[in-house]
Short mmCIF file of C-alpha atoms in Angstrom, two decimals:
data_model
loop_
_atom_site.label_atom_id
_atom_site.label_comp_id
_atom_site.label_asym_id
_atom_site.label_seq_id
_atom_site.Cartn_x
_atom_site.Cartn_y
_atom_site.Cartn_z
CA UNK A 1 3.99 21.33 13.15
CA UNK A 2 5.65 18.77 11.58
CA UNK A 3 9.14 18.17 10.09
CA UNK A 4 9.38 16.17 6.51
CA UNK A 5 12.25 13.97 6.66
CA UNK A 6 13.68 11.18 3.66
CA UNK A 7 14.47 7.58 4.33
CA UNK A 8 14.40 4.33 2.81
CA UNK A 9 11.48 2.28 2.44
CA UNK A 10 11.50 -1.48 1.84
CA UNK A 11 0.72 -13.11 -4.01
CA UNK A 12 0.29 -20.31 -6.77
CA UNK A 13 -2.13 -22.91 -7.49
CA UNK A 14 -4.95 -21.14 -5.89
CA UNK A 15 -6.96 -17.85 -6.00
CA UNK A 16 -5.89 -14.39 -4.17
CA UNK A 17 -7.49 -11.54 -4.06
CA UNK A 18 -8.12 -9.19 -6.84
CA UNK A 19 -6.11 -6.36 -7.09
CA UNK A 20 -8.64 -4.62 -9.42
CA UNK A 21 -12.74 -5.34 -9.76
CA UNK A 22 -12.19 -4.33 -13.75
CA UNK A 23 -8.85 -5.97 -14.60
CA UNK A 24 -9.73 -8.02 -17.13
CA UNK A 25 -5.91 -8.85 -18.81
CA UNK A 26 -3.14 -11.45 -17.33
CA UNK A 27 -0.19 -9.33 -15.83
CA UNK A 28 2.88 -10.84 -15.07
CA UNK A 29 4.82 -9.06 -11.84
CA UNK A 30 8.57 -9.11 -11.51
CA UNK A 31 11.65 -7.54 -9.79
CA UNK A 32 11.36 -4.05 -10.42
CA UNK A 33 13.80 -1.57 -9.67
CA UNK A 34 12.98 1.84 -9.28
CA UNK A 35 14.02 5.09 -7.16
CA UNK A 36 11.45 6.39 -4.53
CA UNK A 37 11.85 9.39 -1.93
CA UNK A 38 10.73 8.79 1.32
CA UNK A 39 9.88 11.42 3.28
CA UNK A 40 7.97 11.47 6.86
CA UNK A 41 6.42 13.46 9.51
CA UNK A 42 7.21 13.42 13.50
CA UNK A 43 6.87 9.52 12.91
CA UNK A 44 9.94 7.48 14.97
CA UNK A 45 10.15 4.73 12.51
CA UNK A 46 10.91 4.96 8.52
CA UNK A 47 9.35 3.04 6.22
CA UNK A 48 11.01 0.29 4.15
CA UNK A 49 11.13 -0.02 0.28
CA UNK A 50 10.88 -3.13 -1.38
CA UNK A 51 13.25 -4.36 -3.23
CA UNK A 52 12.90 -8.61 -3.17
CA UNK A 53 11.36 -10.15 -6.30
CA UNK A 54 7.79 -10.22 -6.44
CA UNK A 55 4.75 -12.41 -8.13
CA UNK A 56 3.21 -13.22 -11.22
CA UNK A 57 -0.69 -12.80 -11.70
CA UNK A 58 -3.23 -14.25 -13.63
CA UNK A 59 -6.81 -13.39 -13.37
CA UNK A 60 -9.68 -16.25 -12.91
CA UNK A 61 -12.09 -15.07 -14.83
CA UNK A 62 -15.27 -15.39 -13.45
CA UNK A 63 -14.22 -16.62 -10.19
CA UNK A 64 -12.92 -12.56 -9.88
CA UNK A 65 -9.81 -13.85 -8.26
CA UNK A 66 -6.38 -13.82 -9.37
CA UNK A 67 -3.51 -16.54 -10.00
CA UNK A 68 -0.83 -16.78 -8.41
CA UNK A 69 2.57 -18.37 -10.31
CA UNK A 70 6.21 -17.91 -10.02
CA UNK A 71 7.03 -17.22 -6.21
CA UNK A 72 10.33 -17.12 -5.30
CA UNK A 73 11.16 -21.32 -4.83
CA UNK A 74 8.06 -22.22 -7.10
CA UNK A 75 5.27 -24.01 -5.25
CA UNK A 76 1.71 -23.67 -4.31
CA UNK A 77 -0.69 -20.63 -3.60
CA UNK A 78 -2.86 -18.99 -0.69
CA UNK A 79 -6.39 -18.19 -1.35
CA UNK A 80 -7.11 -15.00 0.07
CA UNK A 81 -10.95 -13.90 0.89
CA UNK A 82 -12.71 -11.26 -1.77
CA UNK A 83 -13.29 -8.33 0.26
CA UNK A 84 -17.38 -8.93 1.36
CA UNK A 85 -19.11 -7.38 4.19
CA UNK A 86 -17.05 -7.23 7.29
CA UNK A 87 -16.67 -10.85 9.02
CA UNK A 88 -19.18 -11.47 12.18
CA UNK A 89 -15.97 -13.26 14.14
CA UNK A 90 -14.88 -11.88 17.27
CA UNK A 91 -11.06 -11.49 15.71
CA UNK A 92 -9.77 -10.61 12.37
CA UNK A 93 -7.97 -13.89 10.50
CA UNK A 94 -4.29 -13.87 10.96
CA UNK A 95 -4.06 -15.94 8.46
CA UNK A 96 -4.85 -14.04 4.97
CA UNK A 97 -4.60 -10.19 4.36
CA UNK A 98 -7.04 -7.64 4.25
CA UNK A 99 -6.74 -6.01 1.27
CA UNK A 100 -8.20 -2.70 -0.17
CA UNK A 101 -7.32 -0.79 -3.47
CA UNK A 102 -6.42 2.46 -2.52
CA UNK A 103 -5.89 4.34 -6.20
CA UNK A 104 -6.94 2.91 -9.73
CA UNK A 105 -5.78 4.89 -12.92
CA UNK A 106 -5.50 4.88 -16.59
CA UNK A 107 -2.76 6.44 -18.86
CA UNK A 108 -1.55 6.06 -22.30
CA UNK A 109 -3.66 3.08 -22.36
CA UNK A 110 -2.63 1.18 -19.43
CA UNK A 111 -3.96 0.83 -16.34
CA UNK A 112 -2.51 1.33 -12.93
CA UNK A 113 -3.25 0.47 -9.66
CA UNK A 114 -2.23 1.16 -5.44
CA UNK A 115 -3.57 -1.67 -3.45
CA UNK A 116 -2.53 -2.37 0.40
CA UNK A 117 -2.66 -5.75 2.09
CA UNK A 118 -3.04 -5.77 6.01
CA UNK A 119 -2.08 -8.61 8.17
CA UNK A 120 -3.75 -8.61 11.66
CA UNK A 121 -1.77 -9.24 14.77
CA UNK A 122 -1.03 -12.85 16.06
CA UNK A 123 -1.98 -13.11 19.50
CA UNK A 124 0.59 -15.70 20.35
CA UNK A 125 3.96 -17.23 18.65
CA UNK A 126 1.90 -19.95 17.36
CA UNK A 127 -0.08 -17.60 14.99
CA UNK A 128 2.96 -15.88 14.06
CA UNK A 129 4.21 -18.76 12.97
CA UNK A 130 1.12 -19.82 10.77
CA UNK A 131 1.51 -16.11 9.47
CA UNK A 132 4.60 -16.66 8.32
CA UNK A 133 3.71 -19.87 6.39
CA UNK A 134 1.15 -17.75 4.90
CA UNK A 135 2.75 -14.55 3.97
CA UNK A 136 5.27 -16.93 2.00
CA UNK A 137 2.59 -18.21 -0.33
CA UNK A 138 2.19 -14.15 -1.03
CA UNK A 139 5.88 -13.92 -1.44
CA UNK A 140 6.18 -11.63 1.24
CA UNK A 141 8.21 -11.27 4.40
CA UNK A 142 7.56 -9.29 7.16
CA UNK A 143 10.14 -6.62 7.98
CA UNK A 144 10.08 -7.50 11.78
CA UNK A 145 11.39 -11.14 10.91
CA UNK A 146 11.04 -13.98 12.86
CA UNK A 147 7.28 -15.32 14.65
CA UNK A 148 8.58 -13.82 18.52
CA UNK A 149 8.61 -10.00 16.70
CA UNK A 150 5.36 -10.14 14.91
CA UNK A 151 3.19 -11.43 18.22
CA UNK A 152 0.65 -8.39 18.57
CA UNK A 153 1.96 -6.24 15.86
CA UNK A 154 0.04 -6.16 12.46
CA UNK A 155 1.52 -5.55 9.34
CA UNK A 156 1.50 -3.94 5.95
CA UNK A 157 2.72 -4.51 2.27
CA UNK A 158 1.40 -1.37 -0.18
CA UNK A 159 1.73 -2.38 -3.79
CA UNK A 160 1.55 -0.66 -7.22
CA UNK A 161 1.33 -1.78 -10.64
CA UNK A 162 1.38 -0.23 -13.49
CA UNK A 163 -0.31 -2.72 -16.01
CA UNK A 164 1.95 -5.45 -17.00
CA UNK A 165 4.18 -5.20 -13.74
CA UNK A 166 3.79 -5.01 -10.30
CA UNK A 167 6.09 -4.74 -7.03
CA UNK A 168 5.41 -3.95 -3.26
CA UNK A 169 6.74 -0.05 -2.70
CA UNK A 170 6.19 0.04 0.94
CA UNK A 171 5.95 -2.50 4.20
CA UNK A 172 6.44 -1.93 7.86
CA UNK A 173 4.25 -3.28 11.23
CA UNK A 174 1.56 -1.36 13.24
CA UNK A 175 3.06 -1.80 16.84
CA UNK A 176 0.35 1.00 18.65
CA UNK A 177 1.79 3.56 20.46
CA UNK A 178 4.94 3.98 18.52
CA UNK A 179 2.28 3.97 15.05
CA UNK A 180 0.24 6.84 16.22
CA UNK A 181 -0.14 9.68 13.98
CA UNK A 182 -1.83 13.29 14.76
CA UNK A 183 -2.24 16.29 13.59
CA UNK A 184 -0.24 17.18 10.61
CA UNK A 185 1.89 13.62 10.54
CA UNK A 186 2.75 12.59 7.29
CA UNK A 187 4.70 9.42 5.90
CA UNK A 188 5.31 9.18 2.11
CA UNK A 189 6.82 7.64 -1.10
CA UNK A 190 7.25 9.80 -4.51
CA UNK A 191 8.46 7.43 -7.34
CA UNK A 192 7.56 7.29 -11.29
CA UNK A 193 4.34 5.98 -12.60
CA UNK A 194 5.91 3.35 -14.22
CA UNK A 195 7.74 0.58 -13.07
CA UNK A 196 11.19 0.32 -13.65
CA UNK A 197 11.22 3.61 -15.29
CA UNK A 198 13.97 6.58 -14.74
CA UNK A 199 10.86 9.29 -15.78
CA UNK A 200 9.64 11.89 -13.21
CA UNK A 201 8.54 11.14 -10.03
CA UNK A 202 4.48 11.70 -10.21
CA UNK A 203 3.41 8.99 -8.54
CA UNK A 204 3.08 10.30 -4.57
CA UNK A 205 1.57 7.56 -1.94
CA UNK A 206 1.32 7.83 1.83
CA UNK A 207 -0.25 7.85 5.34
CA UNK A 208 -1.74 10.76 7.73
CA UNK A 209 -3.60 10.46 10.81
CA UNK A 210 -7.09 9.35 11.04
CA UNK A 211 -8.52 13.02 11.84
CA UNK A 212 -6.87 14.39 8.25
CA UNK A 213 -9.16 16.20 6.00
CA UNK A 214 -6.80 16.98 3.83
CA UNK A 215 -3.70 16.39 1.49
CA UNK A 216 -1.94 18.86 -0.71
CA UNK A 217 0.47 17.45 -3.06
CA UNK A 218 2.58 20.35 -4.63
CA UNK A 219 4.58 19.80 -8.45
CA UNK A 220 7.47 21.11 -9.51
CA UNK A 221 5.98 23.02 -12.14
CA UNK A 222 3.78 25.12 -9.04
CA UNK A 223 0.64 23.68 -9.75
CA UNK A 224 -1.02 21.49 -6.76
CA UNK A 225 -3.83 18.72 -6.24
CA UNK A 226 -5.43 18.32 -3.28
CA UNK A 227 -6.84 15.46 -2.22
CA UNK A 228 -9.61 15.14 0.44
CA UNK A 229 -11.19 13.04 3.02
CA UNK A 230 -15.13 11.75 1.48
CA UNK A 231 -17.97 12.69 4.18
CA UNK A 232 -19.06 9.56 6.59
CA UNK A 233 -20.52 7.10 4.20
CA UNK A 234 -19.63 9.24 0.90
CA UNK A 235 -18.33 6.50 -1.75
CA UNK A 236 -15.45 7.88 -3.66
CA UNK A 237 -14.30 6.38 -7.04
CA UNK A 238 -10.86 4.94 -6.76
CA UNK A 239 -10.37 6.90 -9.74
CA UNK A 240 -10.40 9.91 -8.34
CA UNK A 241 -7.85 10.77 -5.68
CA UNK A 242 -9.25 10.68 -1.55
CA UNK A 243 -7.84 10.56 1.57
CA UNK A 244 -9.00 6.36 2.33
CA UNK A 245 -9.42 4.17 5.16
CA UNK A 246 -8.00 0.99 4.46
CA UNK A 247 -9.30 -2.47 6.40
CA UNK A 248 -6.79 -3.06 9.57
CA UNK A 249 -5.14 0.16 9.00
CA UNK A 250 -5.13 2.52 12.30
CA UNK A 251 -3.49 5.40 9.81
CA UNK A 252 -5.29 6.76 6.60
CA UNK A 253 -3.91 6.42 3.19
CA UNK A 254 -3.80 8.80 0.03
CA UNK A 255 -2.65 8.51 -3.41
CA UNK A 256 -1.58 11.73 -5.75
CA UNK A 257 -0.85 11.68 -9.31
CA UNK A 258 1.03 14.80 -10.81
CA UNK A 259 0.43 15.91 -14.23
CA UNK A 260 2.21 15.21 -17.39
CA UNK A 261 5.29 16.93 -17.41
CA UNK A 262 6.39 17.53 -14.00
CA UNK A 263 6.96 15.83 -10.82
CA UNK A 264 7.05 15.26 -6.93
CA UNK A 265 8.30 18.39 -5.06
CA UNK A 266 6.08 18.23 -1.72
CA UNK A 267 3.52 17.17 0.11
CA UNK A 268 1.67 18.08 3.64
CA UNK A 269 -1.37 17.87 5.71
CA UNK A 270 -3.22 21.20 5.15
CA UNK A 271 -6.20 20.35 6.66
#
């Protein structure tokens, strides 16, 4: 039902987030280039692919928070909120991310990791423009650009890393209507495990629709792994691929990794 197509796509003084509850080493993030294929559902607006120079992270030890150094223009950090139980205010803060790890790995001795960060929607120009201020102390940028765009539109920076490197693989905004996804919609990025690398592309992230059950990511070699959405209240090891909710996301994410020795050749909704 629907129709793949390929586009483009597009955290320090203080504490951030953790990207994973078991890192335990300092990583270090930088520029990272890398090729991706992008390739969608009946979705009206592509995704973008980072490209712009990203952070370096330290972890803070018992604090379980990480470090941020060496934005883009130096200068200080954000803290941004462990993930606890689910705040009791009215609105979601506009003013720090809502993160959730969406994949965790290991291979060859080095861990990897798919984390997405989700900024609710200002509800006038004056949040947008705190949002802004913010997001720059993550060294990100919004792909809409200036505060009058983001006003009621939320949006989203996915990130990989692969160990000792990191970089944001995907960002857009969730604007409603045109951000709906049914049935067998499907947005998603193919790319190599490691960052920086030319080696296959194994490493398949995306987005379906919230009523999804399930993902089937097929190699070039003919083999497939499907990956599937966990019952109501079934807790699912990031280690072990699911179709995931992720906090402030209207869509539902997946992560695929294909085996050693082959790569990316499709991927669908098949259930």
């Amino acid at each position: 039902m629907s129709a793949d197509r390929e586009t483009n796509h597009h955290m320090a003084n203080s504490d951030i987030a953790v990207l994973l509850a078991d890192a335990t080493d300092e990583v270090e993030i930088g520029i990272a280039p890398y090729q991706a294929v992008i390739r969608g559902g009946r979705r009206r607006k592509a995704r973008r692919m980072a490209v712009a120079a990203a952070t370096a992270l330290a972890l803070a030890g018992s604090s379980a928070t990480l470090a941020v150094t060496g934005l883009p223009g130096g200068g200080g950090g954000r803290v941004a909120p462990l993930a606890t139980q689910p705040s009791v205010t009215a609105s979601p803060d506009v003013f720090s991310p809502q993160r959730t790890t969406l994949a965790t790995g290991t291979e060859n001795g080095k861990k990897w990791q798919v984390l997405i960060d989700v900024w609710a929607a200002p509800r006038d120009e004056a949040e947008a423009q705190g949002q802004l201020a913010e997001m720059a102390e993550f060294g990100v940028t919004p792909p809409e650009g200036g505060a009058s765009q983001l006003v009621g539109k939320s949006s989203f920076f996915v990130n990989r890393g692969d160990g000792d490197k990191g970089s944001t693989v995907m960002e857009d905004v969730f604007t409603g209507i045109d951000h709906t996804m049914s049935g067998t919609d499907i947005e998603s990025a193919a790319m190599a495990l490691g960052i920086g690398s030319d080696g296959p592309q194994r490493l398949v992230l995306g987005q379906v629709a919230k009523t999804a059950q399930e993902v089937t990511c097929t190699w070039k070699d003919g083999t497939t792994t499907e990956v599937n959405k966990p019952a109501p209240n079934e807790e699912v090891s990031t280690d072990t691929p699911a179709i995931r909710t992720a906090d402030g996301s209207p869509v539902n994410w997946f992560v695929c990794l294909a085996p050693k020795g082959t790569e990316y050749k499709s991927v669908e909704v098949t259930g």
